[in-house]
PDB file of C-alpha atoms in Angstrom:
ATOM      1  CA  MET A   3     -45.306  13.084  49.951  1.00 47.00           C
ATOM      2  CA  VAL A   4     -41.711  14.034  49.348  1.00 50.00           C
ATOM      3  CA  VAL A   5     -40.147  12.711  46.192  1.00 53.00           C
ATOM      4  CA  GLN A   6     -36.455  12.004  46.524  1.00 56.00           C
ATOM      5  CA  GLN A   7     -34.356  13.490  43.797  1.00 56.00           C
ATOM      6  CA  PRO A   8     -31.794  11.156  42.216  1.00 53.00           C
ATOM      7  CA  SER A   9     -28.266  11.688  43.355  1.00 54.00           C
ATOM      8  CA  ALA A  10     -26.036  13.714  41.059  1.00 52.00           C
ATOM      9  CA  GLN A  11     -23.420  10.987  41.248  1.00 58.00           C
ATOM     10  CA  GLN A  12     -25.840   8.189  40.425  1.00 66.00           C
ATOM     11  CA  GLN A  13     -24.579   6.108  37.532  1.00 68.00           C
ATOM     12  CA  PRO A  14     -26.793   5.955  34.432  1.00 70.00           C
ATOM     13  CA  PRO A  15     -28.389   2.589  33.704  1.00 78.00           C
ATOM     14  CA  ALA A  16     -26.257   0.202  31.717  1.00 80.00           C
ATOM     15  CA  LYS A  17     -26.985   0.014  28.020  1.00 85.00           C
ATOM     16  CA  PRO A  18     -28.399  -3.275  26.750  1.00 90.00           C
ATOM     17  CA  ALA A  19     -26.007  -5.541  24.917  1.00 90.00           C
ATOM     18  CA  TRP A  20     -27.684  -5.013  21.548  1.00 92.00           C
ATOM     19  CA  LYS A  21     -27.334  -1.230  21.918  1.00 93.00           C
ATOM     20  CA  GLN A  22     -23.677  -1.519  22.857  1.00 93.00           C
ATOM     21  CA  PHE A  23     -23.038  -3.696  19.821  1.00 94.00           C
ATOM     22  CA  SER A  24     -24.902  -1.230  17.606  1.00 94.00           C
ATOM     23  CA  ASN A  25     -22.748   1.611  18.912  1.00 93.00           C
ATOM     24  CA  PHE A  26     -19.657  -0.493  18.304  1.00 95.00           C
ATOM     25  CA  ALA A  27     -20.552  -1.532  14.762  1.00 93.00           C
ATOM     26  CA  ASN A  28     -22.143   1.729  13.610  1.00 92.00           C
ATOM     27  CA  GLY A  29     -20.778   4.429  15.880  1.00 87.00           C
ATOM     28  CA  HIS A  30     -17.051   3.816  15.435  1.00 88.00           C
ATOM     29  CA  PRO A  31     -15.261   3.764  12.076  1.00 87.00           C
ATOM     30  CA  LEU A  32     -13.322   0.625  13.026  1.00 93.00           C
ATOM     31  CA  GLY A  33     -16.237  -1.222  14.604  1.00 95.00           C
ATOM     32  CA  ILE A  34     -17.682  -2.689  11.415  1.00 95.00           C
ATOM     33  CA  GLU A  35     -14.205  -3.672  10.209  1.00 96.00           C
ATOM     34  CA  LYS A  36     -13.508  -5.585  13.415  1.00 96.00           C
ATOM     35  CA  THR A  37     -16.925  -7.237  13.221  1.00 96.00           C
ATOM     36  CA  LEU A  38     -16.255  -8.435   9.688  1.00 97.00           C
ATOM     37  CA  ARG A  39     -12.786  -9.578  10.717  1.00 97.00           C
ATOM     38  CA  LEU A  40     -14.258 -11.726  13.482  1.00 97.00           C
ATOM     39  CA  ILE A  41     -16.748 -13.242  11.029  1.00 97.00           C
ATOM     40  CA  GLN A  42     -13.908 -13.944   8.608  1.00 97.00           C
ATOM     41  CA  ALA A  43     -11.908 -15.647  11.354  1.00 96.00           C
ATOM     42  CA  ILE A  44     -14.855 -17.848  12.342  1.00 94.00           C
ATOM     43  CA  CYS A  45     -15.423 -18.828   8.710  1.00 93.00           C
ATOM     44  CA  GLN A  46     -11.709 -19.579   8.438  1.00 92.00           C
ATOM     45  CA  ILE A  47     -11.930 -21.980  11.370  1.00 90.00           C
ATOM     46  CA  LEU A  48     -15.141 -23.645  10.180  1.00 87.00           C
ATOM     47  CA  SER A  49     -13.714 -24.217   6.704  1.00 85.00           C
ATOM     48  CA  SER A  50     -10.495 -25.791   8.001  1.00 79.00           C
ATOM     49  CA  SER A  51      -9.721 -29.478   7.719  1.00 66.00           C
ATOM     50  CA  ILE A  52     -10.313 -30.092  11.432  1.00 63.00           C
ATOM     51  CA  PHE A  53     -14.006 -29.237  11.183  1.00 62.00           C
ATOM     52  CA  VAL A  54     -14.584 -30.752   7.743  1.00 60.00           C
ATOM     53  CA  SER A  55     -14.338 -34.258   9.231  1.00 61.00           C
ATOM     54  CA  TYR A  56     -17.157 -33.435  11.675  1.00 61.00           C
ATOM     55  CA  ILE A  57     -19.475 -31.908   9.082  1.00 60.00           C
ATOM     56  CA  PRO A  58     -21.762 -34.473   7.393  1.00 59.00           C
ATOM     57  CA  ASN A  59     -21.888 -32.512   4.162  1.00 58.00           C
ATOM     58  CA  ALA A  60     -18.695 -30.925   2.858  1.00 65.00           C
ATOM     59  CA  VAL A  61     -20.806 -28.305   1.087  1.00 71.00           C
ATOM     60  CA  TYR A  62     -21.054 -26.404   4.364  1.00 76.00           C
ATOM     61  CA  ALA A  63     -17.276 -26.202   4.600  1.00 77.00           C
ATOM     62  CA  VAL A  64     -17.081 -24.958   1.023  1.00 81.00           C
ATOM     63  CA  GLY A  65     -19.736 -22.377   1.827  1.00 86.00           C
ATOM     64  CA  CYS A  66     -17.746 -21.168   4.837  1.00 88.00           C
ATOM     65  CA  ALA A  67     -14.650 -20.825   2.658  1.00 89.00           C
ATOM     66  CA  SER A  68     -16.625 -18.812   0.117  1.00 92.00           C
ATOM     67  CA  ALA A  69     -18.039 -16.592   2.861  1.00 94.00           C
ATOM     68  CA  ARG A  70     -14.534 -16.066   4.233  1.00 94.00           C
ATOM     69  CA  ASN A  71     -13.291 -14.876   0.847  1.00 95.00           C
ATOM     70  CA  GLN A  72     -16.241 -12.537   0.365  1.00 96.00           C
ATOM     71  CA  VAL A  73     -15.857 -11.004   3.826  1.00 97.00           C
ATOM     72  CA  ALA A  74     -12.116 -10.591   3.252  1.00 96.00           C
ATOM     73  CA  LEU A  75     -12.878  -8.720   0.032  1.00 96.00           C
ATOM     74  CA  ALA A  76     -15.411  -6.519   1.833  1.00 97.00           C
ATOM     75  CA  ARG A  77     -12.763  -5.582   4.389  1.00 97.00           C
ATOM     76  CA  ARG A  78     -10.456  -4.530   1.577  1.00 96.00           C
ATOM     77  CA  TYR A  79     -13.029  -1.950   0.490  1.00 96.00           C
ATOM     78  CA  LEU A  80     -12.961  -0.442   3.986  1.00 95.00           C
ATOM     79  CA  ARG A  81      -9.176  -0.084   4.014  1.00 95.00           C
ATOM     80  CA  PHE A  82      -8.768   1.064   0.416  1.00 97.00           C
ATOM     81  CA  PHE A  83      -7.357   4.445   1.477  1.00 97.00           C
ATOM     82  CA  LYS A  84      -5.524   3.080   4.507  1.00 97.00           C
ATOM     83  CA  PHE A  85      -2.184   3.815   2.857  1.00 97.00           C
ATOM     84  CA  ILE A  86      -2.799   7.543   3.352  1.00 98.00           C
ATOM     85  CA  GLU A  87      -3.197   7.065   7.099  1.00 97.00           C
ATOM     86  CA  SER A  88      -0.086   4.886   7.250  1.00 97.00           C
ATOM     87  CA  PHE A  89       2.139   7.356   5.419  1.00 98.00           C
ATOM     88  CA  ASN A  90       0.742  10.173   7.553  1.00 98.00           C
ATOM     89  CA  ALA A  91       1.543   8.179  10.711  1.00 97.00           C
ATOM     90  CA  SER A  92       5.066   7.648   9.392  1.00 97.00           C
ATOM     91  CA  TYR A  93       5.510  11.378   8.829  1.00 97.00           C
ATOM     92  CA  ALA A  94       4.064  12.177  12.265  1.00 97.00           C
ATOM     93  CA  ALA A  95       6.467   9.707  13.893  1.00 96.00           C
ATOM     94  CA  TRP A  96       9.358  11.310  12.022  1.00 96.00           C
ATOM     95  CA  LYS A  97       8.524  14.726  13.498  1.00 95.00           C
ATOM     96  CA  VAL A  98       8.507  13.430  17.091  1.00 92.00           C
ATOM     97  CA  PRO A  99      11.693  14.569  18.873  1.00 90.00           C
ATOM     98  CA  ALA A 100      14.039  11.868  20.120  1.00 87.00           C
ATOM     99  CA  PRO A 101      16.002  13.224  23.095  1.00 85.00           C
ATOM    100  CA  THR A 102      17.898   9.998  23.800  1.00 87.00           C
ATOM    101  CA  GLY A 103      19.626   7.331  21.767  1.00 90.00           C
ATOM    102  CA  THR A 104      17.005   4.702  22.559  1.00 91.00           C
ATOM    103  CA  ASP A 105      14.276   7.100  21.474  1.00 92.00           C
ATOM    104  CA  SER A 106      16.090   7.598  18.163  1.00 94.00           C
ATOM    105  CA  ILE A 107      16.216   3.850  17.551  1.00 95.00           C
ATOM    106  CA  ARG A 108      12.531   3.471  18.368  1.00 94.00           C
ATOM    107  CA  LYS A 109      11.697   6.424  16.154  1.00 95.00           C
ATOM    108  CA  MET A 110      13.449   4.923  13.141  1.00 97.00           C
ATOM    109  CA  VAL A 111      11.743   1.554  13.638  1.00 97.00           C
ATOM    110  CA  VAL A 112       8.298   3.145  13.965  1.00 97.00           C
ATOM    111  CA  VAL A 113       8.851   5.316  10.884  1.00 98.00           C
ATOM    112  CA  ALA A 114       9.953   2.247   8.928  1.00 98.00           C
ATOM    113  CA  LYS A 115       6.966   0.269  10.217  1.00 98.00           C
ATOM    114  CA  TRP A 116       4.346   2.762   9.038  1.00 98.00           C
ATOM    115  CA  SER A 117       6.155   3.350   5.749  1.00 98.00           C
ATOM    116  CA  VAL A 118       6.277  -0.371   5.008  1.00 98.00           C
ATOM    117  CA  LEU A 119       2.610  -0.808   5.928  1.00 98.00           C
ATOM    118  CA  GLY A 120       1.754   2.115   3.657  1.00 98.00           C
ATOM    119  CA  VAL A 121       3.468   0.350   0.762  1.00 98.00           C
ATOM    120  CA  TYR A 122       1.535  -2.819   1.615  1.00 98.00           C
ATOM    121  CA  TYR A 123      -1.842  -1.071   1.537  1.00 98.00           C
ATOM    122  CA  ALA A 124      -0.995   0.722  -1.715  1.00 97.00           C
ATOM    123  CA  MET A 125       0.133  -2.494  -3.419  1.00 97.00           C
ATOM    124  CA  GLU A 126      -2.947  -4.331  -2.188  1.00 97.00           C
ATOM    125  CA  ASP A 127      -5.144  -1.670  -3.779  1.00 97.00           C
ATOM    126  CA  LEU A 128      -3.562  -2.410  -7.152  1.00 97.00           C
ATOM    127  CA  THR A 129      -5.033  -5.920  -7.092  1.00 97.00           C
ATOM    128  CA  ILE A 130      -8.542  -5.148  -5.882  1.00 96.00           C
ATOM    129  CA  LEU A 131     -10.065  -5.018  -9.380  1.00 96.00           C
ATOM    130  CA  ASP A 132      -8.607  -8.439 -10.075  1.00 96.00           C
ATOM    131  CA  ALA A 133     -10.059  -9.766  -6.808  1.00 95.00           C
ATOM    132  CA  MET A 134     -13.449  -8.339  -7.791  1.00 95.00           C
ATOM    133  CA  GLY A 135     -13.247 -10.013 -11.200  1.00 93.00           C
ATOM    134  CA  VAL A 136     -13.625  -6.663 -12.943  1.00 95.00           C
ATOM    135  CA  TRP A 137     -10.156  -6.475 -14.478  1.00 95.00           C
ATOM    136  CA  VAL A 138      -8.246  -9.747 -14.347  1.00 94.00           C
ATOM    137  CA  THR A 139      -4.534  -9.253 -14.973  1.00 94.00           C
ATOM    138  CA  PRO A 140      -1.630 -11.717 -15.139  1.00 95.00           C
ATOM    139  CA  TRP A 141       0.454  -9.670 -12.704  1.00 96.00           C
ATOM    140  CA  ALA A 142      -2.140  -9.387  -9.921  1.00 96.00           C
ATOM    141  CA  LYS A 143      -1.209 -12.696  -8.288  1.00 95.00           C
ATOM    142  CA  ASP A 144       2.499 -11.882  -8.112  1.00 97.00           C
ATOM    143  CA  THR A 145       1.729  -8.378  -6.850  1.00 97.00           C
ATOM    144  CA  PHE A 146      -0.496  -9.793  -4.120  1.00 97.00           C
ATOM    145  CA  VAL A 147       2.306 -12.111  -3.016  1.00 97.00           C
ATOM    146  CA  GLU A 148       4.747  -9.208  -2.882  1.00 97.00           C
ATOM    147  CA  CYS A 149       2.363  -7.005  -0.903  1.00 96.00           C
ATOM    148  CA  ASN A 150       1.983  -9.797   1.660  1.00 98.00           C
ATOM    149  CA  LYS A 151       5.750  -9.687   2.069  1.00 98.00           C
ATOM    150  CA  TRP A 152       5.519  -5.988   2.868  1.00 98.00           C
ATOM    151  CA  TRP A 153       2.707  -6.786   5.313  1.00 98.00           C
ATOM    152  CA  PHE A 154       4.920  -9.364   7.017  1.00 98.00           C
ATOM    153  CA  TYR A 155       7.800  -6.880   7.231  1.00 98.00           C
ATOM    154  CA  GLY A 156       5.507  -4.214   8.700  1.00 98.00           C
ATOM    155  CA  ILE A 157       4.182  -6.503  11.429  1.00 98.00           C
ATOM    156  CA  ALA A 158       7.717  -7.710  12.171  1.00 98.00           C
ATOM    157  CA  LEU A 159       8.871  -4.102  12.594  1.00 98.00           C
ATOM    158  CA  SER A 160       5.898  -3.463  14.873  1.00 97.00           C
ATOM    159  CA  LEU A 161       6.919  -6.449  16.999  1.00 97.00           C
ATOM    160  CA  ILE A 162      10.483  -5.149  17.164  1.00 97.00           C
ATOM    161  CA  ALA A 163       9.296  -1.680  18.201  1.00 96.00           C
ATOM    162  CA  SER A 164       6.960  -3.054  20.883  1.00 95.00           C
ATOM    163  CA  THR A 165       9.566  -5.435  22.288  1.00 95.00           C
ATOM    164  CA  PHE A 166      12.123  -2.628  22.331  1.00 95.00           C
ATOM    165  CA  SER A 167       9.636  -0.433  24.213  1.00 93.00           C
ATOM    166  CA  LEU A 168       9.246  -3.089  26.906  1.00 91.00           C
ATOM    167  CA  PHE A 169      12.901  -2.734  27.865  1.00 91.00           C
ATOM    168  CA  PHE A 170      13.202   0.961  27.003  1.00 91.00           C
ATOM    169  CA  PRO A 171       9.768   2.537  27.606  1.00 87.00           C
ATOM    170  CA  PRO A 172       8.898   5.550  25.441  1.00 83.00           C
ATOM    171  CA  PRO A 173       8.459   8.981  27.061  1.00 76.00           C
ATOM    172  CA  GLU A 174       4.682   8.635  27.386  1.00 73.00           C
ATOM    173  CA  PHE A 175       5.175   5.557  29.596  1.00 68.00           C
ATOM    174  CA  ARG A 176       7.918   6.991  31.768  1.00 62.00           C
ATOM    175  CA  GLY A 177       5.693   9.363  33.679  1.00 56.00           C
ATOM    176  CA  LYS A 178       6.401  12.970  34.436  1.00 50.00           C
ATOM    177  CA  PRO A 179       8.816  13.940  37.178  1.00 46.00           C
ATOM    178  CA  GLN A 180       6.978  15.260  40.211  1.00 45.00           C
ATOM    179  CA  GLN A 181       8.519  17.533  42.764  1.00 47.00           C
ATOM    180  CA  SER A 182       8.158  16.510  46.351  1.00 44.00           C
ATOM    181  CA  GLN A 183       5.636  18.438  48.424  1.00 47.00           C
ATOM    182  CA  LYS A 184       8.030  18.340  51.371  1.00 45.00           C
ATOM    183  CA  PRO A 185       9.794  21.667  52.044  1.00 47.00           C
ATOM    184  CA  VAL A 186      13.371  21.658  50.901  1.00 45.00           C
ATOM    185  CA  ASN A 187      16.071  22.253  53.459  1.00 48.00           C
ATOM    186  CA  THR A 188      18.839  24.043  51.619  1.00 42.00           C
ATOM    187  CA  GLU A 189      21.412  22.821  54.113  1.00 44.00           C
ATOM    188  CA  THR A 190      20.723  19.132  53.530  1.00 41.00           C
ATOM    189  CA  GLU A 191      18.923  19.000  50.171  1.00 45.00           C
ATOM    190  CA  LYS A 192      20.119  20.728  47.053  1.00 44.00           C
ATOM    191  CA  SER A 193      17.500  19.434  44.600  1.00 44.00           C
ATOM    192  CA  PRO A 194      13.829  18.472  44.821  1.00 42.00           C
ATOM    193  CA  ALA A 195      12.937  14.814  45.102  1.00 42.00           C
ATOM    194  CA  ILE A 196      11.782  13.190  41.926  1.00 44.00           C
ATOM    195  CA  GLY A 197       8.718  10.963  42.013  1.00 43.00           C
ATOM    196  CA  GLN A 198       8.850   7.476  40.594  1.00 49.00           C
ATOM    197  CA  PRO A 199       7.269   7.200  37.137  1.00 53.00           C
ATOM    198  CA  ASN A 200       4.162   5.118  36.749  1.00 52.00           C
ATOM    199  CA  GLN A 201       4.936   2.598  34.017  1.00 67.00           C
ATOM    200  CA  ASP A 202       1.814   0.878  32.750  1.00 79.00           C
ATOM    201  CA  LEU A 203       3.082  -1.237  29.889  1.00 86.00           C
ATOM    202  CA  THR A 204      -0.211  -3.062  29.330  1.00 90.00           C
ATOM    203  CA  PRO A 205      -0.860  -1.401  25.932  1.00 91.00           C
ATOM    204  CA  ILE A 206       2.587  -2.481  24.743  1.00 93.00           C
ATOM    205  CA  VAL A 207       1.994  -6.064  25.867  1.00 94.00           C
ATOM    206  CA  ARG A 208      -1.374  -6.101  24.111  1.00 95.00           C
ATOM    207  CA  GLY A 209       0.308  -4.822  20.972  1.00 95.00           C
ATOM    208  CA  ILE A 210       2.826  -7.667  21.080  1.00 96.00           C
ATOM    209  CA  ILE A 211       0.011 -10.210  21.463  1.00 97.00           C
ATOM    210  CA  VAL A 212      -1.899  -8.715  18.534  1.00 97.00           C
ATOM    211  CA  ASP A 213       1.147  -8.558  16.266  1.00 97.00           C
ATOM    212  CA  GLY A 214       2.178 -12.075  17.248  1.00 97.00           C
ATOM    213  CA  CYS A 215      -1.222 -13.350  16.131  1.00 97.00           C
ATOM    214  CA  ASP A 216      -1.513 -11.179  13.027  1.00 97.00           C
ATOM    215  CA  ILE A 217       1.877 -12.162  11.647  1.00 98.00           C
ATOM    216  CA  LEU A 218       0.510 -15.678  11.154  1.00 97.00           C
ATOM    217  CA  LEU A 219      -1.660 -14.447   8.271  1.00 97.00           C
ATOM    218  CA  PRO A 220       1.028 -13.259   5.849  1.00 97.00           C
ATOM    219  CA  GLY A 221       3.558 -15.711   7.259  1.00 97.00           C
ATOM    220  CA  SER A 222       1.407 -18.758   6.532  1.00 96.00           C
ATOM    221  CA  PHE A 223       0.342 -17.382   3.143  1.00 96.00           C
ATOM    222  CA  LEU A 224       3.977 -16.962   2.100  1.00 97.00           C
ATOM    223  CA  GLY A 225       5.027 -20.280   3.617  1.00 96.00           C
ATOM    224  CA  TRP A 226       7.451 -18.567   5.998  1.00 97.00           C
ATOM    225  CA  ILE A 227       5.534 -19.725   9.088  1.00 97.00           C
ATOM    226  CA  GLN A 228       4.196 -23.247   9.417  1.00 95.00           C
ATOM    227  CA  ALA A 229       0.648 -22.634  10.638  1.00 94.00           C
ATOM    228  CA  THR A 230      -2.558 -24.477   9.812  1.00 91.00           C
ATOM    229  CA  PRO A 231      -5.693 -22.606   8.676  1.00 90.00           C
ATOM    230  CA  THR A 232      -7.233 -23.366  12.060  1.00 90.00           C
ATOM    231  CA  GLN A 233      -4.299 -21.802  13.888  1.00 93.00           C
ATOM    232  CA  VAL A 234      -4.488 -18.748  11.649  1.00 96.00           C
ATOM    233  CA  GLY A 235      -8.212 -18.435  12.342  1.00 95.00           C
ATOM    234  CA  VAL A 236      -7.728 -18.725  16.094  1.00 95.00           C
ATOM    235  CA  GLY A 237      -4.990 -16.098  15.928  1.00 96.00           C
ATOM    236  CA  MET A 238      -7.358 -13.780  14.072  1.00 97.00           C
ATOM    237  CA  VAL A 239     -10.028 -14.283  16.733  1.00 97.00           C
ATOM    238  CA  VAL A 240      -7.587 -13.474  19.545  1.00 97.00           C
ATOM    239  CA  SER A 241      -6.136 -10.369  17.896  1.00 97.00           C
ATOM    240  CA  THR A 242      -9.587  -9.121  16.896  1.00 97.00           C
ATOM    241  CA  LEU A 243     -10.988  -9.458  20.405  1.00 97.00           C
ATOM    242  CA  VAL A 244      -7.950  -7.776  21.964  1.00 96.00           C
ATOM    243  CA  THR A 245      -8.039  -4.797  19.604  1.00 96.00           C
ATOM    244  CA  SER A 246     -11.833  -4.506  19.773  1.00 96.00           C
ATOM    245  CA  ARG A 247     -11.860  -4.003  23.532  1.00 93.00           C
ATOM    246  CA  ASP A 248     -10.768  -0.357  23.467  1.00 93.00           C
ATOM    247  CA  ILE A 249     -12.976   0.372  20.460  1.00 94.00           C
ATOM    248  CA  TRP A 250     -15.991  -1.088  22.275  1.00 94.00           C
ATOM    249  CA  VAL A 251     -15.321   1.075  25.334  1.00 93.00           C
ATOM    250  CA  LYS A 252     -14.884   4.266  23.289  1.00 92.00           C
ATOM    251  CA  ALA A 253     -18.023   3.606  21.255  1.00 92.00           C
ATOM    252  CA  ASN A 254     -20.130   3.196  24.409  1.00 90.00           C
ATOM    253  CA  MET A 255     -18.775   6.063  26.485  1.00 86.00           C
TER     254      MET A 255
END
């Protein structure tokens, strides 16, 4: 009896859902943070006034609010040194050459964005002991308000950079010029034909969606954007799911 060997191009069996989630939460440094963020968003929605009227006992809503605060604090532990990454991203963006005027404008906005976010993360770290109840200070509340302003400015700059890139795509979205394979007739053609760039602006659009949802958090906290806790929670769910897609794929490759 001849046993057929599996084809070399045969796709491996799909991983079960629980294994994919385990790879996402444990195999990627951002997986657990996104998981906690989704839990925080759900607790935010369940503790809002819309759901309190449907819950027989208001204790459950209070419990969801407490869980939301605890998960939010846990996420702050994970991003304690995030300011280093932000300042490094700002420096890396500064070193990128800008051959055109539009590239120079985008470069300055991106550098400002990462610098502002770095200040936000650093200021947030100054209040973490107060949030933990270890060292309660009278200036922690005002500092936390100010760092949310920097967070708002950083997301606003990110929105500006992404919107600008929609109309003036960065070099990585312009595609590389390709010479035509057709032989050149020197009598009729003096230069090779240039191929049309392939502009896939989907990542930029996703970034705008994420920033548009995330800006509700500091905006509503500061009172600059009129948004209910339910709307903020829904925005967190949307932005978390959008950003988690690529992380999920990378973790399960």
